[in-house]
Amino acid sequence: MNFLAHIYLSFDNPEITLGNFFADHIRGNKYKHFPEKIQKGILLHREIDTFTDSHHIAKQSSKRLHKNYSHYSRVIVDIFYDHFLAKNWQDYSKVPLEEFVENFYDLLEDNYTILPLATQRMMPYMITDNWLLSYANLDGISKVLAGMNRRTKNKSKMNFAILDLEEHYSAFENEFTLFFEELITFSKQKFNSLCEE
């Protein structure tokens, strides 16, 4: 899953949110120096990714893109799914998306010194361009995909995936809705078990 989903699936726990958000910038077991709950957020992130990568619905979404985007398909699906989460946010949270996002940016700024270097570098762009809020519309997703394509030195052609999203919009949205319901249940169980340890 992409940024917004990982933040949402931290269930309003600030330290778990931080770990769950920046876990991709931590390799292997190089997380042991972080506070305990941030470590648990990193572990939760990894559990969510494993569940997502092996789930038949996420695989179905990915398969639709595989011919054109090969191994980048999973990354594209993560971005598509964040779009549907942002677009249908009122179905998942009583807190308006704008407020949720602002609270998260405040959390990052308050904890800047403990963020990994890669996260510190990314943060100003994320906040200035308001990535999380922009996921709710197709223009925002198009910019994200274009940015990802640039990072692959134009090898991935991910910028064209916006056309696939538009063409198969209902199918992707239906898959997201079914999958995310299961992911929430799974993540809540993992969150509870990690917090009990």
mmCIF file with all atom_site columns, C-alpha atoms in Angstrom:
data_model
loop_
_atom_site.group_PDB
_atom_site.id
_atom_site.type_symbol
_atom_site.label_atom_id
_atom_site.label_alt_id
_atom_site.label_comp_id
_atom_site.label_asym_id
_atom_site.label_entity_id
_atom_site.label_seq_id
_atom_site.pdbx_PDB_ins_code
_atom_site.Cartn_x
_atom_site.Cartn_y
_atom_site.Cartn_z
_atom_site.occupancy
_atom_site.B_iso_or_equiv
_atom_site.pdbx_formal_charge
_atom_site.auth_seq_id
_atom_site.auth_comp_id
_atom_site.auth_asym_id
_atom_site.auth_atom_id
_atom_site.pdbx_PDB_model_num
ATOM 1   C CA . MET A 1 1   ? 0.000   0.000   0.000   1.00 0.00 ? 1   MET A CA 1
ATOM 2   C CA . ASN A 1 2   ? 1.016   3.615   -0.472  1.00 0.00 ? 2   ASN A CA 1
ATOM 3   C CA . PHE A 1 3   ? 1.488   6.457   2.054   1.00 0.00 ? 3   PHE A CA 1
ATOM 4   C CA . LEU A 1 4   ? -2.105  7.368   2.865   1.00 0.00 ? 4   LEU A CA 1
ATOM 5   C CA . ALA A 1 5   ? -3.169  3.789   3.545   1.00 0.00 ? 5   ALA A CA 1
ATOM 6   C CA . HIS A 1 6   ? -0.205  3.122   5.835   1.00 0.00 ? 6   HIS A CA 1
ATOM 7   C CA . ILE A 1 7   ? -0.927  6.281   7.815   1.00 0.00 ? 7   ILE A CA 1
ATOM 8   C CA . TYR A 1 8   ? -4.639  5.438   8.067   1.00 0.00 ? 8   TYR A CA 1
ATOM 9   C CA . LEU A 1 9   ? -3.861  1.862   9.141   1.00 0.00 ? 9   LEU A CA 1
ATOM 10  C CA . SER A 1 10  ? -1.899  3.129   12.154  1.00 0.00 ? 10  SER A CA 1
ATOM 11  C CA . PHE A 1 11  ? -5.211  3.779   13.943  1.00 0.00 ? 11  PHE A CA 1
ATOM 12  C CA . ASP A 1 12  ? -4.333  7.246   15.273  1.00 0.00 ? 12  ASP A CA 1
ATOM 13  C CA . ASN A 1 13  ? -1.302  6.150   17.279  1.00 0.00 ? 13  ASN A CA 1
ATOM 14  C CA . PRO A 1 14  ? 1.358   8.836   16.621  1.00 0.00 ? 14  PRO A CA 1
ATOM 15  C CA . GLU A 1 15  ? 4.486   6.686   17.069  1.00 0.00 ? 15  GLU A CA 1
ATOM 16  C CA . ILE A 1 16  ? 3.081   3.731   15.145  1.00 0.00 ? 16  ILE A CA 1
ATOM 17  C CA . THR A 1 17  ? 2.060   6.197   12.417  1.00 0.00 ? 17  THR A CA 1
ATOM 18  C CA . LEU A 1 18  ? 5.634   7.466   12.102  1.00 0.00 ? 18  LEU A CA 1
ATOM 19  C CA . GLY A 1 19  ? 7.119   3.976   11.825  1.00 0.00 ? 19  GLY A CA 1
ATOM 20  C CA . ASN A 1 20  ? 4.406   2.788   9.466   1.00 0.00 ? 20  ASN A CA 1
ATOM 21  C CA . PHE A 1 21  ? 4.981   5.839   7.262   1.00 0.00 ? 21  PHE A CA 1
ATOM 22  C CA . PHE A 1 22  ? 8.759   5.778   6.900   1.00 0.00 ? 22  PHE A CA 1
ATOM 23  C CA . ALA A 1 23  ? 9.358   2.005   7.075   1.00 0.00 ? 23  ALA A CA 1
ATOM 24  C CA . ASP A 1 24  ? 10.352  1.816   3.396   1.00 0.00 ? 24  ASP A CA 1
ATOM 25  C CA . HIS A 1 25  ? 13.372  3.977   4.247   1.00 0.00 ? 25  HIS A CA 1
ATOM 26  C CA . ILE A 1 26  ? 14.610  1.412   6.789   1.00 0.00 ? 26  ILE A CA 1
ATOM 27  C CA . ARG A 1 27  ? 16.524  -1.667  5.615   1.00 0.00 ? 27  ARG A CA 1
ATOM 28  C CA . GLY A 1 28  ? 16.491  -5.020  7.389   1.00 0.00 ? 28  GLY A CA 1
ATOM 29  C CA . ASN A 1 29  ? 16.835  -4.778  11.162  1.00 0.00 ? 29  ASN A CA 1
ATOM 30  C CA . LYS A 1 30  ? 18.243  -1.234  11.193  1.00 0.00 ? 30  LYS A CA 1
ATOM 31  C CA . TYR A 1 31  ? 15.291  0.002   13.194  1.00 0.00 ? 31  TYR A CA 1
ATOM 32  C CA . LYS A 1 32  ? 16.295  -1.149  16.669  1.00 0.00 ? 32  LYS A CA 1
ATOM 33  C CA . HIS A 1 33  ? 17.491  2.319   17.755  1.00 0.00 ? 33  HIS A CA 1
ATOM 34  C CA . PHE A 1 34  ? 14.013  3.834   17.360  1.00 0.00 ? 34  PHE A CA 1
ATOM 35  C CA . PRO A 1 35  ? 11.550  4.072   20.281  1.00 0.00 ? 35  PRO A CA 1
ATOM 36  C CA . GLU A 1 36  ? 9.624   0.837   20.791  1.00 0.00 ? 36  GLU A CA 1
ATOM 37  C CA . LYS A 1 37  ? 6.317   1.964   19.297  1.00 0.00 ? 37  LYS A CA 1
ATOM 38  C CA . ILE A 1 38  ? 8.027   3.342   16.179  1.00 0.00 ? 38  ILE A CA 1
ATOM 39  C CA . GLN A 1 39  ? 9.672   -0.080  15.792  1.00 0.00 ? 39  GLN A CA 1
ATOM 40  C CA . LYS A 1 40  ? 6.208   -1.635  16.011  1.00 0.00 ? 40  LYS A CA 1
ATOM 41  C CA . GLY A 1 41  ? 4.979   0.759   13.319  1.00 0.00 ? 41  GLY A CA 1
ATOM 42  C CA . ILE A 1 42  ? 7.782   -0.428  11.030  1.00 0.00 ? 42  ILE A CA 1
ATOM 43  C CA . LEU A 1 43  ? 6.838   -4.047  11.695  1.00 0.00 ? 43  LEU A CA 1
ATOM 44  C CA . LEU A 1 44  ? 3.162   -3.265  11.070  1.00 0.00 ? 44  LEU A CA 1
ATOM 45  C CA . HIS A 1 45  ? 4.101   -1.673  7.727   1.00 0.00 ? 45  HIS A CA 1
ATOM 46  C CA . ARG A 1 46  ? 5.920   -4.842  6.692   1.00 0.00 ? 46  ARG A CA 1
ATOM 47  C CA . GLU A 1 47  ? 2.974   -7.031  7.713   1.00 0.00 ? 47  GLU A CA 1
ATOM 48  C CA . ILE A 1 48  ? 0.632   -4.827  5.643   1.00 0.00 ? 48  ILE A CA 1
ATOM 49  C CA . ASP A 1 49  ? 2.920   -5.054  2.600   1.00 0.00 ? 49  ASP A CA 1
ATOM 50  C CA . THR A 1 50  ? 3.211   -8.847  2.878   1.00 0.00 ? 50  THR A CA 1
ATOM 51  C CA . PHE A 1 51  ? -0.558  -9.228  3.195   1.00 0.00 ? 51  PHE A CA 1
ATOM 52  C CA . THR A 1 52  ? -1.126  -6.910  0.206   1.00 0.00 ? 52  THR A CA 1
ATOM 53  C CA . ASP A 1 53  ? 1.453   -8.528  -2.078  1.00 0.00 ? 53  ASP A CA 1
ATOM 54  C CA . SER A 1 54  ? 0.022   -12.006 -1.501  1.00 0.00 ? 54  SER A CA 1
ATOM 55  C CA . HIS A 1 55  ? -3.678  -11.091 -1.646  1.00 0.00 ? 55  HIS A CA 1
ATOM 56  C CA . HIS A 1 56  ? -5.637  -12.406 -4.629  1.00 0.00 ? 56  HIS A CA 1
ATOM 57  C CA . ILE A 1 57  ? -7.571  -9.151  -5.163  1.00 0.00 ? 57  ILE A CA 1
ATOM 58  C CA . ALA A 1 58  ? -4.443  -6.967  -5.214  1.00 0.00 ? 58  ALA A CA 1
ATOM 59  C CA . LYS A 1 59  ? -2.856  -9.516  -7.561  1.00 0.00 ? 59  LYS A CA 1
ATOM 60  C CA . GLN A 1 60  ? -5.908  -9.271  -9.816  1.00 0.00 ? 60  GLN A CA 1
ATOM 61  C CA . SER A 1 61  ? -5.497  -5.479  -10.028 1.00 0.00 ? 61  SER A CA 1
ATOM 62  C CA . SER A 1 62  ? -1.788  -5.888  -10.703 1.00 0.00 ? 62  SER A CA 1
ATOM 63  C CA . LYS A 1 63  ? -2.350  -8.489  -13.421 1.00 0.00 ? 63  LYS A CA 1
ATOM 64  C CA . ARG A 1 64  ? -4.422  -5.990  -15.420 1.00 0.00 ? 64  ARG A CA 1
ATOM 65  C CA . LEU A 1 65  ? -1.349  -3.739  -15.632 1.00 0.00 ? 65  LEU A CA 1
ATOM 66  C CA . HIS A 1 66  ? 1.394   -6.335  -15.951 1.00 0.00 ? 66  HIS A CA 1
ATOM 67  C CA . LYS A 1 67  ? 1.584   -6.454  -19.734 1.00 0.00 ? 67  LYS A CA 1
ATOM 68  C CA . ASN A 1 68  ? 2.450   -2.744  -19.965 1.00 0.00 ? 68  ASN A CA 1
ATOM 69  C CA . TYR A 1 69  ? 4.344   -2.168  -16.714 1.00 0.00 ? 69  TYR A CA 1
ATOM 70  C CA . SER A 1 70  ? 5.837   -5.526  -15.700 1.00 0.00 ? 70  SER A CA 1
ATOM 71  C CA . HIS A 1 71  ? 7.171   -5.505  -12.085 1.00 0.00 ? 71  HIS A CA 1
ATOM 72  C CA . TYR A 1 72  ? 6.100   -1.866  -11.637 1.00 0.00 ? 72  TYR A CA 1
ATOM 73  C CA . SER A 1 73  ? 2.452   -3.005  -11.677 1.00 0.00 ? 73  SER A CA 1
ATOM 74  C CA . ARG A 1 74  ? 2.309   -3.513  -7.900  1.00 0.00 ? 74  ARG A CA 1
ATOM 75  C CA . VAL A 1 75  ? 3.643   -0.019  -7.229  1.00 0.00 ? 75  VAL A CA 1
ATOM 76  C CA . ILE A 1 76  ? 1.018   1.434   -9.575  1.00 0.00 ? 76  ILE A CA 1
ATOM 77  C CA . VAL A 1 77  ? -1.771  -0.497  -7.836  1.00 0.00 ? 77  VAL A CA 1
ATOM 78  C CA . ASP A 1 78  ? -0.615  0.894   -4.471  1.00 0.00 ? 78  ASP A CA 1
ATOM 79  C CA . ILE A 1 79  ? -0.987  4.413   -5.892  1.00 0.00 ? 79  ILE A CA 1
ATOM 80  C CA . PHE A 1 80  ? -4.375  3.631   -7.450  1.00 0.00 ? 80  PHE A CA 1
ATOM 81  C CA . TYR A 1 81  ? -5.604  2.220   -4.133  1.00 0.00 ? 81  TYR A CA 1
ATOM 82  C CA . ASP A 1 82  ? -4.507  5.366   -2.280  1.00 0.00 ? 82  ASP A CA 1
ATOM 83  C CA . HIS A 1 83  ? -6.550  7.340   -4.805  1.00 0.00 ? 83  HIS A CA 1
ATOM 84  C CA . PHE A 1 84  ? -9.685  5.373   -3.965  1.00 0.00 ? 84  PHE A CA 1
ATOM 85  C CA . LEU A 1 85  ? -9.023  5.693   -0.240  1.00 0.00 ? 85  LEU A CA 1
ATOM 86  C CA . ALA A 1 86  ? -8.686  9.480   -0.577  1.00 0.00 ? 86  ALA A CA 1
ATOM 87  C CA . LYS A 1 87  ? -11.661 9.786   -2.919  1.00 0.00 ? 87  LYS A CA 1
ATOM 88  C CA . ASN A 1 88  ? -13.939 7.746   -0.635  1.00 0.00 ? 88  ASN A CA 1
ATOM 89  C CA . TRP A 1 89  ? -12.382 8.974   2.605   1.00 0.00 ? 89  TRP A CA 1
ATOM 90  C CA . GLN A 1 90  ? -15.742 9.781   4.239   1.00 0.00 ? 90  GLN A CA 1
ATOM 91  C CA . ASP A 1 91  ? -16.537 6.033   4.128   1.00 0.00 ? 91  ASP A CA 1
ATOM 92  C CA . TYR A 1 92  ? -13.519 5.279   6.317   1.00 0.00 ? 92  TYR A CA 1
ATOM 93  C CA . SER A 1 93  ? -13.074 8.222   8.675   1.00 0.00 ? 93  SER A CA 1
ATOM 94  C CA . LYS A 1 94  ? -15.148 10.779  10.545  1.00 0.00 ? 94  LYS A CA 1
ATOM 95  C CA . VAL A 1 95  ? -12.198 13.211  10.381  1.00 0.00 ? 95  VAL A CA 1
ATOM 96  C CA . PRO A 1 96  ? -12.193 15.166  7.081   1.00 0.00 ? 96  PRO A CA 1
ATOM 97  C CA . LEU A 1 97  ? -9.243  14.263  4.842   1.00 0.00 ? 97  LEU A CA 1
ATOM 98  C CA . GLU A 1 98  ? -7.865  17.848  4.920   1.00 0.00 ? 98  GLU A CA 1
ATOM 99  C CA . GLU A 1 99  ? -7.745  17.776  8.733   1.00 0.00 ? 99  GLU A CA 1
ATOM 100 C CA . PHE A 1 100 ? -6.289  14.248  8.853   1.00 0.00 ? 100 PHE A CA 1
ATOM 101 C CA . VAL A 1 101 ? -3.540  15.232  6.417   1.00 0.00 ? 101 VAL A CA 1
ATOM 102 C CA . GLU A 1 102 ? -2.706  18.477  8.250   1.00 0.00 ? 102 GLU A CA 1
ATOM 103 C CA . ASN A 1 103 ? -2.458  16.574  11.545  1.00 0.00 ? 103 ASN A CA 1
ATOM 104 C CA . PHE A 1 104 ? -0.069  14.121  9.911   1.00 0.00 ? 104 PHE A CA 1
ATOM 105 C CA . TYR A 1 105 ? 2.156   16.871  8.483   1.00 0.00 ? 105 TYR A CA 1
ATOM 106 C CA . ASP A 1 106 ? 2.262   18.431  11.967  1.00 0.00 ? 106 ASP A CA 1
ATOM 107 C CA . LEU A 1 107 ? 3.336   15.055  13.368  1.00 0.00 ? 107 LEU A CA 1
ATOM 108 C CA . LEU A 1 108 ? 6.192   14.868  10.842  1.00 0.00 ? 108 LEU A CA 1
ATOM 109 C CA . GLU A 1 109 ? 7.358   18.387  11.634  1.00 0.00 ? 109 GLU A CA 1
ATOM 110 C CA . ASP A 1 110 ? 7.214   17.740  15.400  1.00 0.00 ? 110 ASP A CA 1
ATOM 111 C CA . ASN A 1 111 ? 9.378   14.615  14.972  1.00 0.00 ? 111 ASN A CA 1
ATOM 112 C CA . TYR A 1 112 ? 11.667  15.810  12.179  1.00 0.00 ? 112 TYR A CA 1
ATOM 113 C CA . THR A 1 113 ? 14.916  15.058  14.032  1.00 0.00 ? 113 THR A CA 1
ATOM 114 C CA . ILE A 1 114 ? 14.212  11.330  14.395  1.00 0.00 ? 114 ILE A CA 1
ATOM 115 C CA . LEU A 1 115 ? 13.065  10.765  10.796  1.00 0.00 ? 115 LEU A CA 1
ATOM 116 C CA . PRO A 1 116 ? 15.414  8.832   8.491   1.00 0.00 ? 116 PRO A CA 1
ATOM 117 C CA . LEU A 1 117 ? 17.442  11.070  6.167   1.00 0.00 ? 117 LEU A CA 1
ATOM 118 C CA . ALA A 1 118 ? 15.525  9.920   3.070   1.00 0.00 ? 118 ALA A CA 1
ATOM 119 C CA . THR A 1 119 ? 12.243  10.857  4.772   1.00 0.00 ? 119 THR A CA 1
ATOM 120 C CA . GLN A 1 120 ? 13.619  14.248  5.810   1.00 0.00 ? 120 GLN A CA 1
ATOM 121 C CA . ARG A 1 121 ? 14.584  14.912  2.190   1.00 0.00 ? 121 ARG A CA 1
ATOM 122 C CA . MET A 1 122 ? 11.199  13.868  0.827   1.00 0.00 ? 122 MET A CA 1
ATOM 123 C CA . MET A 1 123 ? 9.108   15.694  3.448   1.00 0.00 ? 123 MET A CA 1
ATOM 124 C CA . PRO A 1 124 ? 9.291   19.286  2.086   1.00 0.00 ? 124 PRO A CA 1
ATOM 125 C CA . TYR A 1 125 ? 8.101   18.142  -1.359  1.00 0.00 ? 125 TYR A CA 1
ATOM 126 C CA . MET A 1 126 ? 5.339   16.055  0.158   1.00 0.00 ? 126 MET A CA 1
ATOM 127 C CA . ILE A 1 127 ? 4.011   18.936  2.262   1.00 0.00 ? 127 ILE A CA 1
ATOM 128 C CA . THR A 1 128 ? 4.498   21.727  -0.310  1.00 0.00 ? 128 THR A CA 1
ATOM 129 C CA . ASP A 1 129 ? 2.701   19.777  -3.053  1.00 0.00 ? 129 ASP A CA 1
ATOM 130 C CA . ASN A 1 130 ? 0.287   18.228  -0.522  1.00 0.00 ? 130 ASN A CA 1
ATOM 131 C CA . TRP A 1 131 ? 0.659   14.750  -1.959  1.00 0.00 ? 131 TRP A CA 1
ATOM 132 C CA . LEU A 1 132 ? -1.798  13.068  0.407   1.00 0.00 ? 132 LEU A CA 1
ATOM 133 C CA . LEU A 1 133 ? -4.673  15.409  -0.375  1.00 0.00 ? 133 LEU A CA 1
ATOM 134 C CA . SER A 1 134 ? -3.875  15.388  -4.094  1.00 0.00 ? 134 SER A CA 1
ATOM 135 C CA . TYR A 1 135 ? -4.441  11.621  -4.250  1.00 0.00 ? 135 TYR A CA 1
ATOM 136 C CA . ALA A 1 136 ? -8.183  12.282  -4.193  1.00 0.00 ? 136 ALA A CA 1
ATOM 137 C CA . ASN A 1 137 ? -8.234  13.560  -7.789  1.00 0.00 ? 137 ASN A CA 1
ATOM 138 C CA . LEU A 1 138 ? -6.926  12.189  -11.075 1.00 0.00 ? 138 LEU A CA 1
ATOM 139 C CA . ASP A 1 139 ? -4.648  15.172  -11.692 1.00 0.00 ? 139 ASP A CA 1
ATOM 140 C CA . GLY A 1 140 ? -2.881  14.444  -8.424  1.00 0.00 ? 140 GLY A CA 1
ATOM 141 C CA . ILE A 1 141 ? -2.475  10.767  -9.284  1.00 0.00 ? 141 ILE A CA 1
ATOM 142 C CA . SER A 1 142 ? -1.194  11.687  -12.742 1.00 0.00 ? 142 SER A CA 1
ATOM 143 C CA . LYS A 1 143 ? 1.517   13.872  -11.140 1.00 0.00 ? 143 LYS A CA 1
ATOM 144 C CA . VAL A 1 144 ? 2.505   11.103  -8.737  1.00 0.00 ? 144 VAL A CA 1
ATOM 145 C CA . LEU A 1 145 ? 2.817   8.603   -11.595 1.00 0.00 ? 145 LEU A CA 1
ATOM 146 C CA . ALA A 1 146 ? 4.839   11.075  -13.667 1.00 0.00 ? 146 ALA A CA 1
ATOM 147 C CA . GLY A 1 147 ? 7.160   11.646  -10.703 1.00 0.00 ? 147 GLY A CA 1
ATOM 148 C CA . MET A 1 148 ? 7.604   7.894   -10.195 1.00 0.00 ? 148 MET A CA 1
ATOM 149 C CA . ASN A 1 149 ? 8.402   7.498   -13.884 1.00 0.00 ? 149 ASN A CA 1
ATOM 150 C CA . ARG A 1 150 ? 11.086  10.188  -13.651 1.00 0.00 ? 150 ARG A CA 1
ATOM 151 C CA . ARG A 1 151 ? 12.628  8.357   -10.704 1.00 0.00 ? 151 ARG A CA 1
ATOM 152 C CA . THR A 1 152 ? 12.962  5.244   -12.876 1.00 0.00 ? 152 THR A CA 1
ATOM 153 C CA . LYS A 1 153 ? 14.654  7.393   -15.569 1.00 0.00 ? 153 LYS A CA 1
ATOM 154 C CA . ASN A 1 154 ? 11.550  6.907   -17.761 1.00 0.00 ? 154 ASN A CA 1
ATOM 155 C CA . LYS A 1 155 ? 12.033  3.118   -17.867 1.00 0.00 ? 155 LYS A CA 1
ATOM 156 C CA . SER A 1 156 ? 8.763   2.271   -16.112 1.00 0.00 ? 156 SER A CA 1
ATOM 157 C CA . LYS A 1 157 ? 6.447   4.364   -18.343 1.00 0.00 ? 157 LYS A CA 1
ATOM 158 C CA . MET A 1 158 ? 4.283   4.696   -15.224 1.00 0.00 ? 158 MET A CA 1
ATOM 159 C CA . ASN A 1 159 ? 3.132   8.107   -16.408 1.00 0.00 ? 159 ASN A CA 1
ATOM 160 C CA . PHE A 1 160 ? 0.885   6.305   -18.908 1.00 0.00 ? 160 PHE A CA 1
ATOM 161 C CA . ALA A 1 161 ? -0.834  4.286   -16.156 1.00 0.00 ? 161 ALA A CA 1
ATOM 162 C CA . ILE A 1 162 ? -3.319  7.125   -15.628 1.00 0.00 ? 162 ILE A CA 1
ATOM 163 C CA . LEU A 1 163 ? -4.890  5.965   -18.923 1.00 0.00 ? 163 LEU A CA 1
ATOM 164 C CA . ASP A 1 164 ? -5.273  2.437   -17.527 1.00 0.00 ? 164 ASP A CA 1
ATOM 165 C CA . LEU A 1 165 ? -6.888  3.864   -14.406 1.00 0.00 ? 165 LEU A CA 1
ATOM 166 C CA . GLU A 1 166 ? -9.388  5.847   -16.469 1.00 0.00 ? 166 GLU A CA 1
ATOM 167 C CA . GLU A 1 167 ? -10.141 2.890   -18.731 1.00 0.00 ? 167 GLU A CA 1
ATOM 168 C CA . HIS A 1 168 ? -10.716 0.369   -15.918 1.00 0.00 ? 168 HIS A CA 1
ATOM 169 C CA . TYR A 1 169 ? -11.792 2.795   -13.215 1.00 0.00 ? 169 TYR A CA 1
ATOM 170 C CA . SER A 1 170 ? -14.807 0.845   -11.898 1.00 0.00 ? 170 SER A CA 1
ATOM 171 C CA . ALA A 1 171 ? -12.950 -2.465  -11.834 1.00 0.00 ? 171 ALA A CA 1
ATOM 172 C CA . PHE A 1 172 ? -10.038 -0.990  -9.867  1.00 0.00 ? 172 PHE A CA 1
ATOM 173 C CA . GLU A 1 173 ? -12.405 0.786   -7.479  1.00 0.00 ? 173 GLU A CA 1
ATOM 174 C CA . ASN A 1 174 ? -14.446 -2.356  -6.816  1.00 0.00 ? 174 ASN A CA 1
ATOM 175 C CA . GLU A 1 175 ? -11.266 -4.344  -6.175  1.00 0.00 ? 175 GLU A CA 1
ATOM 176 C CA . PHE A 1 176 ? -9.969  -1.687  -3.799  1.00 0.00 ? 176 PHE A CA 1
ATOM 177 C CA . THR A 1 177 ? -13.232 -1.608  -1.825  1.00 0.00 ? 177 THR A CA 1
ATOM 178 C CA . LEU A 1 178 ? -13.318 -5.380  -1.332  1.00 0.00 ? 178 LEU A CA 1
ATOM 179 C CA . PHE A 1 179 ? -9.616  -5.636  -0.576  1.00 0.00 ? 179 PHE A CA 1
ATOM 180 C CA . PHE A 1 180 ? -9.424  -2.688  1.804   1.00 0.00 ? 180 PHE A CA 1
ATOM 181 C CA . GLU A 1 181 ? -12.186 -4.049  3.987   1.00 0.00 ? 181 GLU A CA 1
ATOM 182 C CA . GLU A 1 182 ? -10.090 -7.179  4.543   1.00 0.00 ? 182 GLU A CA 1
ATOM 183 C CA . LEU A 1 183 ? -6.897  -5.155  4.992   1.00 0.00 ? 183 LEU A CA 1
ATOM 184 C CA . ILE A 1 184 ? -8.471  -3.020  7.741   1.00 0.00 ? 184 ILE A CA 1
ATOM 185 C CA . THR A 1 185 ? -9.469  -6.163  9.667   1.00 0.00 ? 185 THR A CA 1
ATOM 186 C CA . PHE A 1 186 ? -6.019  -7.713  9.220   1.00 0.00 ? 186 PHE A CA 1
ATOM 187 C CA . SER A 1 187 ? -4.186  -4.502  10.178  1.00 0.00 ? 187 SER A CA 1
ATOM 188 C CA . LYS A 1 188 ? -6.323  -3.932  13.266  1.00 0.00 ? 188 LYS A CA 1
ATOM 189 C CA . GLN A 1 189 ? -5.531  -7.456  14.492  1.00 0.00 ? 189 GLN A CA 1
ATOM 190 C CA . LYS A 1 190 ? -1.794  -6.938  13.878  1.00 0.00 ? 190 LYS A CA 1
ATOM 191 C CA . PHE A 1 191 ? -1.915  -3.493  15.497  1.00 0.00 ? 191 PHE A CA 1
ATOM 192 C CA . ASN A 1 192 ? -3.607  -4.918  18.608  1.00 0.00 ? 192 ASN A CA 1
ATOM 193 C CA . SER A 1 193 ? -1.169  -7.841  18.910  1.00 0.00 ? 193 SER A CA 1
ATOM 194 C CA . LEU A 1 194 ? 1.872   -5.560  18.484  1.00 0.00 ? 194 LEU A CA 1
ATOM 195 C CA . CYS A 1 195 ? 0.556   -3.109  21.079  1.00 0.00 ? 195 CYS A CA 1
ATOM 196 C CA . GLU A 1 196 ? -0.075  -5.919  23.547  1.00 0.00 ? 196 GLU A CA 1
ATOM 197 C CA . GLU A 1 197 ? 3.531   -7.198  23.349  1.00 0.00 ? 197 GLU A CA 1
#
